[in-house]
Coordinates of N, CA and C in Angstrom, one line a residue:
Q28 N -0.5 33.0 4.9 CA 0.0 32.1 5.9 C -0.2 30.6 5.3
V29 N 0.9 29.9 5.2 CA 0.8 28.5 4.8 C 0.7 27.6 6.0
Q30 N -0.2 26.7 6.0 CA -0.4 25.7 7.0 C -0.3 24.3 6.4
L31 N 0.4 23.4 7.1 CA 0.4 22.0 6.7 C 0.0 21.1 7.8
V32 N -0.9 20.2 7.6 CA -1.4 19.3 8.7 C -1.3 17.9 8.2
E33 N -0.4 17.1 8.9 CA -0.2 15.7 8.5 C -1.2 14.8 9.3
S34 N -1.5 13.7 8.8 CA -2.3 12.7 9.5 C -2.0 11.3 8.9
G35 N -2.4 10.3 9.5 CA -2.3 8.9 9.0 C -1.2 8.1 9.6
G36 N -0.5 8.6 10.5 CA 0.5 7.8 11.2 C -0.1 6.8 12.2
G37 N 0.8 6.0 12.8 CA 0.3 5.0 13.7 C 1.3 3.9 13.9
L38 N 0.8 2.9 14.6 CA 1.6 1.7 14.9 C 1.2 0.6 13.9
V39 N 2.2 0.1 13.2 CA 2.0 -1.0 12.2 C 3.0 -2.0 12.4
Q40 N 2.6 -3.3 12.0 CA 3.6 -4.4 12.1 C 4.5 -4.4 10.9
P41 N 5.7 -4.9 11.0 CA 6.6 -5.1 9.9 C 5.9 -5.7 8.7
G42 N 6.1 -5.2 7.5 CA 5.4 -5.7 6.4 C 4.1 -5.0 6.1
G43 N 3.6 -4.2 7.0 CA 2.4 -3.5 6.8 C 2.5 -2.3 6.0
S44 N 1.3 -1.6 5.9 CA 1.2 -0.4 5.1 C 0.6 0.8 5.8
L45 N 0.9 2.0 5.4 CA 0.2 3.2 5.9 C 0.1 4.2 4.8
R46 N -0.9 5.0 4.8 CA -0.9 6.1 3.9 C -1.0 7.4 4.7
L47 N 0.0 8.2 4.6 CA 0.1 9.5 5.2 C -0.5 10.6 4.3
S48 N -1.2 11.6 5.0 CA -1.8 12.7 4.2 C -1.2 14.0 4.8
C49 N -1.1 15.0 3.9 CA -0.7 16.3 4.3 C -1.7 17.3 3.6
A50 N -2.5 17.9 4.4 CA -3.5 18.9 3.9 C -2.9 20.3 4.0
T51 N -3.0 21.0 3.0 CA -2.4 22.4 3.0 C -3.5 23.5 3.0
S52 N -3.1 24.6 3.3 CA -3.9 25.8 3.2 C -3.1 27.0 2.8
G53 N -3.7 28.0 2.3 CA -2.9 29.2 1.9 C -2.9 29.4 0.4
D54 N -3.7 28.7 -0.3 CA -3.9 28.9 -1.7 C -2.6 28.7 -2.5
I55 N -1.8 27.8 -2.1 CA -0.4 27.6 -2.7 C -0.2 26.3 -3.3
F56 N -1.1 25.4 -3.0 CA -0.8 24.0 -3.2 C -0.3 23.6 -4.6
S57 N -1.1 23.9 -5.6 CA -0.9 23.4 -7.0 C 0.4 23.9 -7.6
A58 N 0.9 25.0 -7.1 CA 2.0 25.7 -7.8 C 3.4 25.2 -7.3
Y59 N 3.4 24.4 -6.3 CA 4.7 24.1 -5.6 C 5.0 22.7 -5.5
S60 N 6.3 22.3 -5.4 CA 6.7 21.0 -5.1 C 6.4 20.8 -3.6
M61 N 6.1 19.5 -3.3 CA 5.8 19.2 -1.9 C 6.8 18.0 -1.5
K62 N 7.2 18.0 -0.3 CA 8.1 17.0 0.2 C 7.7 16.3 1.5
W63 N 8.1 15.1 1.6 CA 8.0 14.4 2.9 C 9.4 14.1 3.4
F64 N 9.6 14.5 4.7 CA 10.8 14.2 5.4 C 10.5 13.3 6.6
R65 N 11.5 12.7 7.2 CA 11.3 11.9 8.4 C 12.5 12.1 9.3
Q66 N 12.2 11.9 10.6 CA 13.3 12.0 11.6 C 13.1 11.0 12.6
A67 N 14.1 10.1 12.7 CA 14.1 9.1 13.8 C 14.8 9.6 15.0
P68 N 14.6 9.0 16.2 CA 15.3 9.5 17.4 C 16.8 9.4 17.2
G69 N 17.5 10.5 17.5 CA 18.9 10.5 17.4 C 19.5 10.7 16.1
R70 N 18.6 10.9 15.1 CA 19.1 11.0 13.7 C 18.7 12.3 13.1
Q71 N 19.4 12.7 12.0 CA 19.0 13.9 11.3 C 17.7 13.7 10.5
R72 N 17.1 14.8 10.3 CA 15.9 14.7 9.4 C 16.3 14.4 8.0
E73 N 15.6 13.5 7.3 CA 16.0 13.1 6.0 C 14.9 13.2 5.0
L74 N 15.2 13.5 3.8 CA 14.1 13.5 2.7 C 13.7 12.1 2.3
V75 N 12.4 11.9 2.3 CA 11.9 10.6 2.0 C 11.4 10.6 0.5
A76 N 10.6 11.6 0.1 CA 10.1 11.7 -1.2 C 9.6 13.1 -1.5
S77 N 9.6 13.4 -2.8 CA 9.1 14.7 -3.2 C 8.3 14.6 -4.5
I78 N 7.4 15.6 -4.7 CA 6.6 15.6 -5.9 C 6.5 17.0 -6.5
T79 N 6.8 17.2 -7.7 CA 6.7 18.5 -8.3 C 5.3 18.9 -8.5
S80 N 5.1 20.2 -9.0 CA 3.8 20.7 -9.2 C 3.1 19.9 -10.4
T81 N 3.9 19.3 -11.2 CA 3.4 18.5 -12.4 C 3.4 17.0 -12.1
S82 N 3.6 16.7 -10.8 CA 3.5 15.3 -10.3 C 4.7 14.4 -10.6
W83 N 5.9 15.0 -10.9 CA 7.0 14.1 -11.1 C 7.6 13.8 -9.7
P84 N 7.7 12.5 -9.4 CA 8.1 12.1 -8.1 C 9.7 11.8 -7.9
Y85 N 10.1 11.9 -6.7 CA 11.5 11.5 -6.4 C 11.4 10.7 -5.1
Y86 N 12.2 9.7 -5.0 CA 12.3 8.8 -3.8 C 13.7 8.6 -3.3
A87 N 13.8 8.7 -2.0 CA 15.1 8.3 -1.4 C 15.3 6.8 -1.7
D88 N 16.6 6.4 -1.7 CA 16.9 5.0 -2.0 C 16.3 4.1 -0.9
S89 N 16.2 4.6 0.3 CA 15.8 3.8 1.4 C 14.3 3.4 1.3
V90 N 13.5 4.1 0.5 CA 12.1 3.8 0.4 C 11.7 3.5 -1.1
K91 N 12.6 3.6 -2.0 CA 12.3 3.3 -3.4 C 11.8 1.9 -3.6
G92 N 10.7 1.8 -4.3 CA 10.0 0.6 -4.5 C 9.0 0.2 -3.5
R93 N 9.0 1.0 -2.3 CA 8.0 0.7 -1.2 C 7.1 1.9 -1.0
A94 N 7.5 3.1 -1.6 CA 6.7 4.3 -1.3 C 6.2 4.9 -2.6
T95 N 5.0 5.5 -2.5 CA 4.4 6.2 -3.6 C 3.9 7.6 -3.1
I96 N 4.4 8.6 -3.7 CA 4.0 10.0 -3.3 C 3.0 10.4 -4.4
S97 N 2.0 11.1 -4.0 CA 1.0 11.6 -5.0 C 0.3 12.8 -4.4
R98 N -0.4 13.5 -5.3 CA -1.0 14.8 -4.9 C -2.4 14.9 -5.5
D99 N -3.3 15.5 -4.8 CA -4.6 15.8 -5.3 C -4.8 17.3 -5.2
N100 N -4.7 18.0 -6.4 CA -4.7 19.4 -6.4 C -6.1 20.0 -6.1
R101 N -7.1 19.1 -6.3 CA -8.5 19.6 -6.0 C -8.7 19.6 -4.4
K102 N -8.0 18.7 -3.7 CA -8.1 18.7 -2.3 C -7.0 19.3 -1.6
D103 N -6.0 19.9 -2.3 CA -4.8 20.5 -1.7 C -4.2 19.6 -0.7
T104 N -4.0 18.4 -1.1 CA -3.4 17.3 -0.3 C -2.4 16.5 -1.0
V105 N -1.3 16.2 -0.3 CA -0.3 15.3 -0.8 C -0.3 14.1 0.1
Y106 N 0.0 12.9 -0.5 CA -0.1 11.7 0.1 C 1.3 10.9 0.0
L107 N 1.5 10.1 1.0 CA 2.7 9.2 1.0 C 2.2 7.8 1.4
Q108 N 2.1 6.9 0.4 CA 1.8 5.5 0.6 C 3.0 4.8 0.9
M109 N 3.1 4.1 2.0 CA 4.3 3.3 2.4 C 3.9 1.9 2.6
N110 N 4.5 1.0 1.8 CA 4.3 -0.4 1.9 C 5.5 -1.2 2.4
S111 N 5.3 -2.5 2.7 CA 6.4 -3.3 3.2 C 7.2 -2.6 4.3
L112 N 6.5 -2.0 5.2 CA 7.2 -1.2 6.2 C 8.2 -2.0 7.1
K113 N 9.3 -1.4 7.4 CA 10.3 -2.0 8.2 C 10.5 -1.3 9.5
P114 N 11.1 -1.9 10.5 CA 11.3 -1.2 11.8 C 12.1 0.1 11.6
E115 N 13.0 0.1 10.6 CA 13.9 1.3 10.4 C 13.1 2.4 9.8
D116 N 11.8 2.2 9.4 CA 11.0 3.3 8.9 C 10.4 4.0 10.1
T117 N 10.5 3.6 11.3 CA 10.0 4.3 12.4 C 10.6 5.6 12.6
A118 N 9.7 6.6 12.6 CA 10.2 8.0 12.6 C 8.9 8.9 12.7
V119 N 9.2 10.2 13.0 CA 8.2 11.2 12.8 C 8.3 11.7 11.3
Y120 N 7.2 11.7 10.6 CA 7.1 12.1 9.2 C 6.5 13.5 9.1
Y121 N 7.3 14.3 8.4 CA 6.9 15.7 8.2 C 6.6 16.1 6.8
C122 N 5.6 16.9 6.6 CA 5.3 17.5 5.3 C 6.1 18.8 5.2
Y123 N 6.5 19.2 4.0 CA 7.3 20.4 3.8 C 7.0 21.1 2.5
V124 N 7.1 22.4 2.5 CA 7.0 23.2 1.2 C 7.8 24.4 1.4
F125 N 8.4 24.8 0.3 CA 9.2 26.1 0.3 C 8.4 27.1 -0.6
V126 N 8.0 28.2 0.0 CA 7.1 29.1 -0.7 C 7.6 30.5 -0.5
R127 N 7.9 31.2 -1.6 CA 8.3 32.6 -1.5 C 9.4 32.9 -0.5
G128 N 10.4 32.0 -0.6 CA 11.5 32.3 0.3 C 11.5 31.8 1.7
R129 N 10.4 31.0 2.0 CA 10.3 30.5 3.4 C 10.0 29.0 3.4
D130 N 10.5 28.4 4.5 CA 10.3 27.0 4.7 C 9.0 26.9 5.6
Y131 N 8.2 25.9 5.2 CA 7.0 25.6 6.0 C 7.0 24.1 6.3
W132 N 6.7 23.8 7.6 CA 6.7 22.4 8.0 C 5.4 22.1 8.7
G133 N 4.9 20.9 8.6 CA 3.8 20.5 9.4 C 4.3 20.1 10.8
Q134 N 3.4 19.7 11.6 CA 3.7 19.3 13.0 C 4.2 17.9 13.1
G135 N 4.1 17.1 12.1 CA 4.6 15.8 12.1 C 3.6 14.7 12.5
T136 N 3.8 13.5 12.0 CA 2.9 12.4 12.4 C 3.8 11.2 12.6
Q137 N 3.6 10.5 13.8 CA 4.5 9.4 14.2 C 4.1 8.2 13.5
V138 N 5.1 7.5 12.9 CA 5.0 6.2 12.4 C 5.9 5.2 13.1
T139 N 5.3 4.2 13.7 CA 6.0 3.2 14.5 C 5.8 1.8 13.8
V140 N 6.9 1.2 13.5 CA 6.8 -0.1 12.9 C 7.4 -1.1 13.9
S141 N 6.5 -1.9 14.4 CA 7.0 -2.9 15.5 C 6.0 -4.0 15.6
S142 N 6.5 -5.2 16.0 CA 5.7 -6.3 16.2 C 5.3 -6.4 17.7

């Protein structure tokens, strides 16, 4: 059973920073690509960033230059550092992994960017 647990969300002012964490279990972490999605109210869930098992990153255009995805295989954790946050970054952020034909999602962590 794969479990994903996000943390690190919160309320931040525009221009601020947050680091989101996703801790995994199930002895799968190092072998798989990990992804961060987000979903704002009334909008579809969208891919924010991903990182391969060999740490190659991908970023959506909306966060490119402001986000950094990284992973620590010793801690089975993936991170998303978000800088220069904007109100439009407000959303629930989800960690995701596709393992052996199944989708796994975390419970999400709320990020609110507001003054």
